[in-house]
Each structure stands twice: as C-alpha cells, then as structure tokens.
Amino acid sequence: MSAKIDLSTYSNLSPFQIKDELIKLAEDEAQNSAYAYLNAGRGNPNWIATKAREAFFLLGQFALTEAQLTRHEPAVGLAGMPKGPGAYDRLVGHVTEHSATPGAETLRATVDFAVDKFGFDRDAFVLELTDGIIGDHYPMPDRMLKHGEKIVHEYLMWAMCDGKTPNTEFDLYAVEGGTAAMCYIFKALKNQRLLNAGDTIALGTPIFTPYLEMPELEDYALETVHITVKEKNQFQFTDQDFEKLADPKVKALFLVNPGNPSSVAMSQEALEKLVAFVTTRRPDLIILTDDVYGTFVKGFQSVMGHLPRNTIGVYSYSKYFGCTGWRLGVIATAKDNLFDQMIAEAPTDVKSVVEKRYLTLSPDPASMKFIDRIVADSRDVALNHTAGLSTPQQVMMSLFSLVELMDTGKAYQKVCMGILEHRFGELVKGLGIEVEDNPLFDRYYGIIDFEFWLSKYVGEDVVAWIRANVHPLDISFKLAQEHGIVLLNGSGFDAPDWSARVSFANLDDDAYAKIGEAVRALATQYVAAYHASKN
C-alpha cells in the first residue's frame, strides 16, 4: 500500500522541485512492481539533429589545421590562430580530402549557401567559423558575431514569421538558452526603469513556471494579472481576455507561444485581435513572447512579426534541434522599437540615474540601444568587455540555422512533428477518449485536465466531489506512487488545479499508451471513490 503523504507541504513548491520527490516515488514503485519507470516530466527531446553536428565536428578539425599554419609546436601541443586570407580555398581542399567523412558535404554546402545568399566575403566568413569554433577570442561584436547574426535573423524569419519578413529588421543578442534570455530581460527592464517594483504585468496562462515565480522575487516585486486561456476555447484568448490589458497600470504582457503546457499556438484571429487592440488602445504595451515551440507548428507566426515595435522576442534552439546542453538562444528586438523610445522619453531624473549606469561604456550613454543595454546588464556593466555567448556556441547556432534554411522541403521538421503526433495518438488511445484535431497544437506537451474530461464523460457531480475531496497534487503523486510515472502538476503552471502536464518529447513511443492507461485507471479510481461516498 502507498505511504500516506501530506500533500499540503508541497503546495507552494515549483513543479520542478516537486518533480524530485515524484521521481523518488516513481523509481521506488518501478523497483517493487511490474511497472516501468516513466518520467514524462521534462521536456528534453530524445532525438537530435545530426547534419549540423557532423559539419561542426569536421569544421573543428579543419580549424585546428588553420591555427597550425601560423605556429605549430606539436611536441608541446601549441598552435597559433586561424587567419583569413585563402581560408575558403583551404576549406574546400580540406573537405575534398575528407569527402568520405560525415559532415563533409554539409559543411561545404552550408558555407556556399551562406556566401551566395548573404553575399558574404568567403574568406571572412570562413575565418569567423574557424576562429569561432577554436574559441580563441572574446565574442566580437559582443552581441553576436557579424555573419552569424545575419544567418540567425534569416532563420528566425522562417521559424517565427512563416518566412514573411516583417516591415522591420531585428537586432539579435545570442544568449545561453531561453533561460538566460529570461534572466537578462527581467534585469534589463528593471534597470531601465521600464518595469519598477509594484508595477503590474499580465501573464498569458497557463505558462512556463519561471514566468509565474520570477515577478514575485524581491529583485522585481511585480504584481501580476493572469489572462487564462481555457481548453473549452481551444486555448485561445478571447475579447474579454484582452480587455484586461486595457488598464494602463498593466505595463507589459508576457507570453509563451505556443503555450507551455497547453502547446497551442495563438490563432490568426487572436493575433489580429491583439494587433488591433495594441495599435488602437495600448501602443505603450511592452510584450515579451517566448516562442521556443513555434517550429513544431506548421506556418507558425509569432507576435514579434505582427507587433515588432512592442515586442521582445525570445527563441531557444534547444527543443527543435535536441541541444538543451548546448544552451543556444537569442533575444530579438526590432531596430525601431518602443523600448528605445520609452528610455529616451523618460523623466530627466530617471534618465540621469539610468545613464550614469553606462558612463564607463560610452561618452554618450543616452544613445545606447535597449538591446545593447541588455548585453551590458547581462555582465553587470563592469564586465561588458567580456560579454557575449561563447563563439563555439555561436558557430553551432549558425550551422543549425543554415542546415534548416537549406531544407526547403522541411523534411526534418516533418519527422519531428511526426514523432510527437504519433506519441500523442498513443496517449489518447490509452486514455480512451476522442480529441479533435487542432493544427495549432504542437504536441510537445499536453495538459490532461481531469475536470474537463470527467465533466465531459462522467458528469459535473463527480467533478464537484473531486474538487471537495481530492488534493490537486494527488494526481501527480498517485501516478508516481502507484504506476511509476512522473507527470508534473498542472497547477504549478497556472493550469487547472486537477490537471497534469505530460511531455511527448522525452520517452520512447510505446511509453505513451501506458501513461494514458495509467491516467485512465486513476480517473476510474476517483469515479469509484465518488460512487462509494454515495452509498
């Protein structure tokens, strides 16, 4: 029999902290029963993109030969630094010599593609790649390598804007994944006095838990208004939802799109309503959109493409390319943006305090762009001269982007989507329910909402009994204790209390039918308890 646990002691914890206890319980259950241990609580995909990696590792070997051209002391393992003149021709020769090596064809093709598409000087671009992968210099420019920024910008136009270039270009800052982007943006908004302690921001919920937790830290002390999308509305914002943004005290709207854990992208209709609302009623609204899952929705369009002037875009390569350990992300702001305007129009006393912060970086700190202030603040200003994402990471980001841009048939994307679609289908089969197809559903995560489904299949009386008698964390703990399965509690994401989040990315295909069956068994158990209470 499962040990009784006081679930109230976990009520205030992040689901990612609760996860550790769930893992222990699930592992114990798997050891002592016929159940397999299944952890669907994390979003790390169990596949990787190989072509760019093959090119990267071959490029590294070539870069070493480039470094050895200027100085080579093999006895002590010392070399010089790569040089530019003639680098492209030497790369072609190296690739030809190693044509049977995995990545040779991809490396040559990506370099030629970039040179042709962007008009790069061949030697200068190859030098950025070789010097970058060797990692012998601080990043320069510190925001992002010159060629890499153009490549990633083009990739983002496909990934975030469905290939449709907005009426403005973006400045990019390469960062250590989406998590670093969040930290840097929160800090910069505070330091520029664009968000101050006591200010109110709106959160599009359910949402990735740090967006719920960070505003409450004493560092920021922000008030929050939750704009909650519901499953009955296919997780789309309604006119009434947008009305919450009409209050001028709401300074910003923070979104994850497609949602985490809802995994549904904003519809074209919702995007158009948001654009109309901001344009006509709240042109001063700051928007942050975190779009890491957009590449799993065909034709995805980010808010950053529709409201570029108001929006700070965040994108991470981690999920699509299976590279969470690489820590590859980017912050994007339009060249013409609201943030620079707000900084310039701030009261004199505020401007004097803020500008003093950057006096060591510029004789005219007032002219520093918001994106460059984010860079400086990411290194507490004093270390700005060593700011920037490591150059090997930036090279990897460029190669991922180029390989995807060259894949005009989107073969890789189709396979990734197919993996998630199949696993989702297996879960639904195990649950024994019917789910309408939704082209905006990325299927990376899913919310299993007990209230919604029991209301649909059993009745509101059962739902009312569960609300009165079952702790919201009971679902996750029972799945761990009785089935060896880890699902995070939906309540931690501001999803419905009696719900759980399942990741379709990190387990083998056959696990998901088992998870569905276990969840169905738990729902049956609740229904049986309800009927027993009536006898």
XYZ file of C-alpha atoms in Angstrom:
535
model
C 0.000 0.000 0.000
C 1.276 3.507 -0.817
C 2.508 5.562 2.113
C 0.282 8.497 3.059
C 1.882 11.822 2.135
C 0.885 15.237 3.446
C 0.450 16.933 0.075
C -0.092 20.355 1.649
C 3.641 20.533 2.420
C 4.315 20.659 -1.350
C 1.625 23.195 -2.256
C 3.952 26.198 -2.566
C 6.767 24.445 -4.410
C 7.545 24.811 -8.098
C 6.560 21.690 -10.064
C 10.223 21.325 -10.992
C 11.035 20.986 -7.281
C 8.121 18.629 -6.658
C 9.498 16.581 -9.555
C 12.415 15.363 -7.409
C 10.035 13.778 -4.897
C 7.911 12.310 -7.693
C 10.996 10.738 -9.261
C 11.918 9.030 -5.981
C 8.396 7.673 -5.553
C 8.164 6.511 -9.169
C 11.560 4.809 -9.085
C 10.610 3.000 -5.868
C 7.329 1.841 -7.401
C 9.073 0.615 -10.552
C 11.607 -1.318 -8.465
C 8.925 -3.020 -6.412
C 6.365 -3.753 -9.126
C 5.987 -4.784 -12.738
C 5.681 -1.167 -13.838
C 8.406 0.540 -15.846
C 9.730 3.876 -14.569
C 8.439 6.542 -16.971
C 9.443 10.174 -16.458
C 7.380 12.387 -18.772
C 8.013 15.414 -16.580
C 10.864 17.016 -18.500
C 10.892 18.482 -21.985
C 14.337 17.389 -23.137
C 13.736 15.671 -26.518
C 15.135 12.172 -27.060
C 16.248 12.936 -30.624
C 18.990 15.143 -32.048
C 19.695 16.922 -35.346
C 22.796 15.291 -36.837
C 23.733 17.106 -40.055
C 24.841 20.368 -38.440
C 26.701 18.481 -35.716
C 28.611 16.407 -38.270
C 29.610 19.612 -40.059
C 30.580 21.216 -36.757
C 32.975 18.458 -35.737
C 34.637 18.346 -39.152
C 34.907 22.137 -39.099
C 36.699 21.873 -35.759
C 39.336 19.603 -37.269
C 39.832 21.992 -40.185
C 40.083 24.955 -37.805
C 42.964 23.256 -36.000
C 44.863 22.962 -39.265
C 44.213 26.664 -39.841
C 45.628 27.533 -36.424
C 48.704 25.428 -37.120
C 49.513 27.410 -40.266
C 50.769 30.358 -38.228
C 52.527 28.389 -35.495
C 52.802 24.679 -34.851
C 54.667 23.037 -31.990
C 53.213 19.516 -31.821
C 55.631 18.353 -29.140
C 54.055 20.673 -26.590
C 50.594 20.884 -28.200
C 50.695 24.563 -29.149
C 49.481 26.377 -32.245
C 48.737 29.912 -33.408
C 45.447 31.440 -34.504
C 43.452 30.972 -37.718
C 43.954 33.606 -40.405
C 41.580 34.792 -43.114
C 43.359 35.118 -46.477
C 42.817 31.992 -48.569
C 40.695 30.320 -45.863
C 37.820 29.428 -48.185
C 40.048 27.654 -50.712
C 41.780 25.750 -47.921
C 38.377 24.706 -46.553
C 37.341 23.407 -49.973
C 40.583 21.435 -50.183
C 40.118 20.011 -46.690
C 36.535 18.963 -47.375
C 37.551 17.367 -50.679
C 40.345 15.461 -48.962
C 37.916 14.225 -46.307
C 34.924 13.751 -48.586
C 34.106 10.372 -47.024
C 33.912 11.904 -43.538
C 30.394 12.535 -42.172
C 29.600 16.219 -42.459
C 31.906 16.971 -45.411
C 29.104 17.511 -47.903
C 27.034 19.509 -45.376
C 29.948 21.768 -44.380
C 30.799 22.710 -47.965
C 27.131 23.190 -48.853
C 26.330 25.407 -45.836
C 29.321 27.667 -46.451
C 28.489 28.066 -50.139
C 24.801 28.594 -49.360
C 25.611 31.381 -46.861
C 28.088 33.075 -49.208
C 25.565 33.059 -52.066
C 22.505 34.028 -50.042
C 24.004 36.765 -47.890
C 26.788 37.996 -50.143
C 29.473 37.205 -47.574
C 33.150 37.590 -48.339
C 34.183 33.923 -48.491
C 37.416 34.204 -46.531
C 35.912 36.492 -43.891
C 33.033 34.107 -43.279
C 35.275 31.040 -43.059
C 37.522 32.945 -40.642
C 34.506 33.684 -38.416
C 33.711 29.963 -38.401
C 37.261 28.751 -37.780
C 38.238 31.391 -35.246
C 34.828 30.989 -33.623
C 34.978 27.226 -33.269
C 38.528 27.409 -31.906
C 37.237 29.895 -29.315
C 40.462 31.902 -29.074
C 38.855 35.362 -28.873
C 36.161 37.030 -26.819
C 32.950 37.368 -28.853
C 33.211 40.400 -31.121
C 30.821 42.100 -31.571
C 29.717 41.159 -28.068
C 26.025 40.976 -29.004
C 26.580 38.458 -31.770
C 29.126 37.535 -34.433
C 28.584 39.598 -37.587
C 27.877 36.819 -40.089
C 26.087 34.676 -37.526
C 23.590 37.423 -36.742
C 22.518 37.649 -40.392
C 22.174 33.862 -40.613
C 20.147 33.552 -37.416
C 17.986 36.533 -38.413
C 17.052 34.718 -41.623
C 16.344 31.532 -39.681
C 14.072 33.426 -37.266
C 12.128 34.905 -40.160
C 11.283 31.331 -41.175
C 10.849 29.872 -37.691
C 8.932 32.773 -36.127
C 7.317 34.576 -39.055
C 6.448 31.791 -41.509
C 9.034 33.146 -43.926
C 7.301 36.534 -44.116
C 9.734 39.331 -43.270
C 8.056 41.988 -41.077
C 8.361 45.666 -42.005
C 11.436 45.988 -39.806
C 14.667 44.138 -39.167
C 15.705 42.906 -35.734
C 18.816 43.279 -33.631
C 19.810 39.961 -32.058
C 21.677 39.028 -28.901
C 22.942 35.426 -28.749
C 22.485 34.080 -25.221
C 22.846 30.907 -23.164
C 19.433 29.474 -23.985
C 15.953 30.748 -23.258
C 16.564 30.683 -19.516
C 19.413 33.201 -19.786
C 17.220 35.335 -22.031
C 14.562 35.473 -19.319
C 17.057 36.474 -16.638
C 18.674 39.163 -18.790
C 15.367 40.661 -19.936
C 13.884 40.856 -16.440
C 17.060 42.532 -15.203
C 17.259 44.994 -18.093
C 13.588 46.031 -17.857
C 14.158 46.802 -14.196
C 17.447 48.638 -14.735
C 15.942 50.861 -17.452
C 13.009 51.624 -15.117
C 10.652 50.276 -17.754
C 9.272 47.981 -15.045
C 9.513 49.016 -11.405
C 8.647 47.383 -8.100
C 4.893 47.465 -7.654
C 4.166 47.669 -11.399
C 1.662 45.234 -12.869
C 2.325 42.830 -15.720
C -0.089 40.451 -17.423
C 0.788 36.785 -17.873
C -0.819 34.637 -20.531
C -1.511 31.475 -18.536
C -1.013 28.531 -18.283
C 2.664 29.422 -18.616
C 6.177 28.087 -18.005
C 6.595 28.320 -14.233
C 9.523 30.802 -14.001
C 7.293 33.471 -15.542
C 4.989 32.954 -12.562
C 7.768 32.827 -9.996
C 10.278 35.492 -11.082
C 7.938 38.519 -10.792
C 7.400 37.658 -7.113
C 11.100 37.773 -6.245
C 12.178 40.773 -4.177
C 14.514 41.646 -7.079
C 11.461 42.663 -9.140
C 8.405 42.713 -6.809
C 5.921 42.930 -9.665
C 2.178 42.476 -9.427
C 0.626 40.057 -11.909
C -2.694 39.742 -13.702
C -3.384 36.327 -15.213
C -5.056 36.113 -18.601
C -6.022 32.466 -18.683
C -6.836 30.547 -21.845
C -9.150 27.589 -21.425
C -9.440 24.223 -23.110
C -13.103 24.840 -23.931
C -11.908 27.806 -26.051
C -9.142 25.692 -27.625
C -6.629 27.630 -25.514
C -7.219 30.888 -27.396
C -7.537 34.402 -25.966
C -10.988 35.961 -26.158
C -12.092 39.592 -26.465
C -12.772 39.579 -22.732
C -9.233 38.398 -22.071
C -7.715 41.292 -23.983
C -9.872 43.746 -22.040
C -7.696 43.020 -19.005
C -4.892 44.778 -20.874
C -6.908 47.992 -21.216
C -5.979 49.120 -17.703
C -2.949 51.441 -18.122
C -1.433 50.115 -14.914
C -0.717 46.872 -16.837
C 2.703 47.746 -18.234
C 3.563 44.502 -20.031
C 2.212 41.231 -21.386
C 4.390 38.109 -21.096
C 3.528 35.137 -23.316
C 4.794 31.672 -24.149
C 3.570 30.891 -27.655
C 2.836 28.073 -28.392
C 1.964 27.583 -24.768
C 3.748 25.534 -22.177
C 1.948 23.389 -21.117
C -1.061 23.977 -23.390
C 1.116 23.557 -26.531
C -1.320 25.539 -28.663
C -0.208 28.495 -30.777
C -2.159 31.723 -30.997
C -4.603 31.605 -33.881
C -4.553 34.095 -36.741
C -7.798 35.524 -35.377
C -6.326 36.020 -31.892
C -3.173 37.599 -33.344
C -5.239 40.035 -35.395
C -7.311 40.971 -32.347
C -4.166 41.551 -30.289
C -2.664 43.715 -33.043
C -5.843 45.780 -33.299
C -6.053 46.129 -29.522
C -2.445 47.235 -29.069
C -2.477 49.527 -32.093
C -5.652 51.354 -31.159
C -5.731 51.202 -27.364
C -2.358 50.232 -25.881
C 0.517 51.329 -28.158
C 2.603 51.676 -24.977
C 2.251 47.986 -24.008
C 5.502 46.027 -23.648
C 5.206 42.459 -24.962
C 7.614 39.595 -24.275
C 6.993 36.458 -26.305
C 8.867 33.201 -25.705
C 8.429 31.087 -28.832
C 10.685 28.060 -28.375
C 7.999 25.600 -29.566
C 6.961 27.537 -32.675
C 8.909 25.263 -35.019
C 6.557 22.385 -34.156
C 3.552 24.223 -35.654
C 3.374 24.432 -39.430
C 3.210 28.049 -40.598
C 3.768 29.405 -37.087
C 3.581 33.186 -36.692
C 4.946 34.921 -33.619
C 3.668 38.116 -32.071
C 7.105 39.588 -32.843
C 6.282 39.507 -36.551
C 2.922 41.223 -36.050
C 3.858 43.780 -33.384
C 7.621 44.109 -33.816
C 7.831 47.567 -32.308
C 6.308 46.484 -28.979
C 7.834 43.034 -28.707
C 10.897 41.430 -27.180
C 11.288 38.030 -28.831
C 12.897 35.027 -27.142
C 13.838 31.879 -29.022
C 15.806 28.803 -27.981
C 17.268 26.150 -30.286
C 17.147 23.532 -27.529
C 13.947 21.642 -28.294
C 13.850 21.591 -32.095
C 17.468 20.551 -32.577
C 17.787 18.404 -29.445
C 20.522 20.594 -27.983
C 19.456 21.605 -24.474
C 23.028 21.034 -23.289
C 24.409 23.483 -25.840
C 22.492 26.433 -24.314
C 21.669 28.237 -27.552
C 19.174 31.071 -27.553
C 18.562 34.537 -28.882
C 16.872 37.777 -27.813
C 15.369 39.856 -30.623
C 14.234 43.484 -30.670
C 13.174 45.467 -33.716
C 15.573 48.167 -34.873
C 12.698 50.625 -34.454
C 11.231 49.774 -31.070
C 9.124 51.060 -28.217
C 11.825 50.431 -25.595
C 14.334 52.879 -27.067
C 11.536 55.438 -27.305
C 10.493 54.930 -23.668
C 14.106 55.263 -22.495
C 14.533 58.490 -24.497
C 11.271 59.969 -23.207
C 11.803 59.069 -19.544
C 11.719 61.900 -16.973
C 15.011 63.759 -16.584
C 15.669 62.422 -13.087
C 15.161 58.828 -14.258
C 17.353 59.321 -17.336
C 20.196 60.764 -15.287
C 20.226 57.737 -12.963
C 19.993 55.212 -15.789
C 22.585 56.892 -17.997
C 25.055 57.064 -15.131
C 24.979 53.255 -15.107
C 26.603 53.158 -18.568
C 29.076 56.060 -18.351
C 32.034 53.674 -18.468
C 30.807 52.194 -21.752
C 30.010 55.255 -23.846
C 30.673 59.006 -23.865
C 27.006 59.292 -24.855
C 25.144 56.633 -22.835
C 21.798 58.146 -23.832
C 22.392 56.844 -27.363
C 22.852 53.217 -26.254
C 20.129 50.990 -27.652
C 17.999 48.877 -25.348
C 19.401 45.637 -26.783
C 22.956 46.806 -26.040
C 21.913 47.690 -22.503
C 20.628 44.123 -22.136
C 24.103 42.920 -23.162
C 25.785 45.215 -20.645
C 23.402 44.323 -17.836
C 23.931 40.613 -18.509
C 27.509 41.175 -17.283
C 26.689 43.795 -14.620
C 28.075 46.518 -16.920
C 31.592 46.338 -15.469
C 32.241 43.093 -17.361
C 30.688 44.242 -20.617
C 34.031 43.823 -22.384
C 33.748 40.051 -21.850
C 30.031 39.805 -22.670
C 28.519 37.535 -25.271
C 27.778 33.896 -25.936
C 30.879 31.753 -26.439
C 31.964 31.699 -30.073
C 31.848 27.876 -30.468
C 28.212 28.034 -29.367
C 27.515 30.773 -31.900
C 29.093 28.685 -34.669
C 26.869 25.754 -33.718
C 23.860 28.087 -33.851
C 24.852 29.281 -37.326
C 25.212 25.720 -38.613
C 21.858 24.624 -37.167
C 20.251 27.651 -38.829
C 21.915 27.109 -42.208
C 21.037 23.416 -42.399
C 17.399 24.221 -41.650
C 17.300 27.064 -44.175
C 18.672 24.720 -46.839
C 15.997 22.117 -46.068
C 13.415 23.665 -48.363
C 11.186 20.590 -48.218
C 11.254 20.743 -44.402
C 11.976 17.024 -44.154
C 13.489 17.378 -40.670
C 10.534 19.387 -39.383
C 8.069 16.841 -40.748
C 9.840 13.977 -38.971
C 9.936 15.890 -35.674
C 6.237 16.670 -35.939
C 5.523 13.063 -36.846
C 7.279 11.778 -33.736
C 5.163 13.994 -31.489
C 1.930 13.284 -33.368
C 2.417 9.518 -33.050
C 3.158 9.714 -29.323
C 0.156 11.934 -28.745
C -2.010 9.421 -30.592
C -0.703 6.625 -28.369
C -1.607 8.587 -25.224
C -5.104 9.338 -26.498
C -5.561 5.651 -27.331
C -4.536 4.713 -23.798
C -6.873 7.309 -22.320
C -9.773 6.005 -24.379
C -11.010 9.444 -25.380
C -11.560 11.346 -28.619
C -9.690 14.588 -29.282
C -10.427 16.948 -32.150
C -7.507 17.681 -34.462
C -6.040 21.156 -33.986
C -3.412 22.388 -36.488
C -2.219 24.905 -33.880
C -1.376 22.152 -31.365
C 2.372 21.437 -31.383
C 2.007 18.231 -29.289
C 5.275 18.859 -27.475
C 3.389 18.908 -24.167
C -0.179 18.281 -23.238
C -2.465 19.088 -20.323
C -4.540 16.207 -19.018
C -7.342 18.130 -17.337
C -9.324 15.776 -15.103
C -12.062 18.349 -14.514
C -12.575 18.930 -18.241
C -12.614 15.274 -19.268
C -14.598 13.941 -16.293
C -17.126 16.700 -16.838
C -17.408 15.673 -20.500
C -17.583 11.891 -19.998
C -18.963 11.366 -16.469
C -20.693 14.436 -15.084
C -20.364 17.648 -13.091
C -21.324 15.912 -9.839
C -18.140 13.809 -9.968
C -16.081 16.915 -10.718
C -17.631 18.745 -7.753
C -16.807 15.784 -5.494
C -13.179 15.748 -6.684
C -12.823 19.473 -6.010
C -14.115 18.934 -2.490
C -12.241 15.735 -1.623
C -9.079 15.379 -3.735
C -5.949 17.496 -3.298
C -4.762 18.922 -6.677
C -1.346 17.269 -6.214
C -2.959 13.876 -5.651
C -2.931 13.147 -9.401
C 0.829 13.507 -9.823
C 1.665 11.735 -6.571
C -0.657 8.789 -7.196
C 0.719 8.301 -10.705
C 4.223 8.167 -9.222
C 3.345 6.020 -6.198
C 1.037 3.557 -7.904
C 2.241 3.460 -11.533
C 5.885 4.577 -11.556
C 5.009 7.575 -13.777
C 6.202 11.169 -13.384
C 3.906 13.906 -14.694
C 4.218 17.467 -13.389
C 1.223 19.024 -11.683
C -0.658 21.406 -13.940
C -1.434 23.766 -11.064
C 2.227 24.791 -10.950
C 1.837 26.270 -14.449
C -1.423 28.027 -13.510
C -3.239 25.339 -15.464
C -6.416 23.889 -13.898
C -5.752 22.552 -10.392
C -6.739 18.955 -11.106
C -4.526 18.503 -14.132
C -1.115 17.155 -15.097
C 1.418 18.045 -17.784
C 2.818 15.311 -19.983
C 5.848 15.735 -22.241
C 5.657 13.905 -25.570
C 9.314 14.588 -26.321
C 11.432 12.544 -23.972
C 10.184 8.942 -23.857
C 10.025 6.089 -26.341
C 6.837 5.845 -28.369
C 5.418 2.821 -26.529
C 5.509 4.653 -23.181
C 2.609 6.922 -24.013
C -0.107 4.295 -24.302
C 0.977 3.080 -20.840
C 0.759 6.600 -19.462
C -2.695 7.012 -20.971
C -3.841 3.730 -19.442
C -2.492 4.727 -16.012
C -4.220 8.108 -16.126
C -7.462 6.422 -17.170
C -7.123 3.954 -14.272
C -6.647 6.860 -11.872
C -9.719 8.650 -13.221
C -11.695 5.417 -12.808
C -10.440 5.218 -9.234
C -11.751 8.722 -8.487
C -15.128 7.898 -10.025
C -15.340 4.717 -7.932
C -14.496 6.696 -4.780
C -17.242 9.162 -5.641
C -19.838 6.378 -6.003
C -18.636 4.740 -2.781
C -19.153 8.041 -0.948
C -22.812 7.999 -2.007
C -23.513 4.557 -0.526
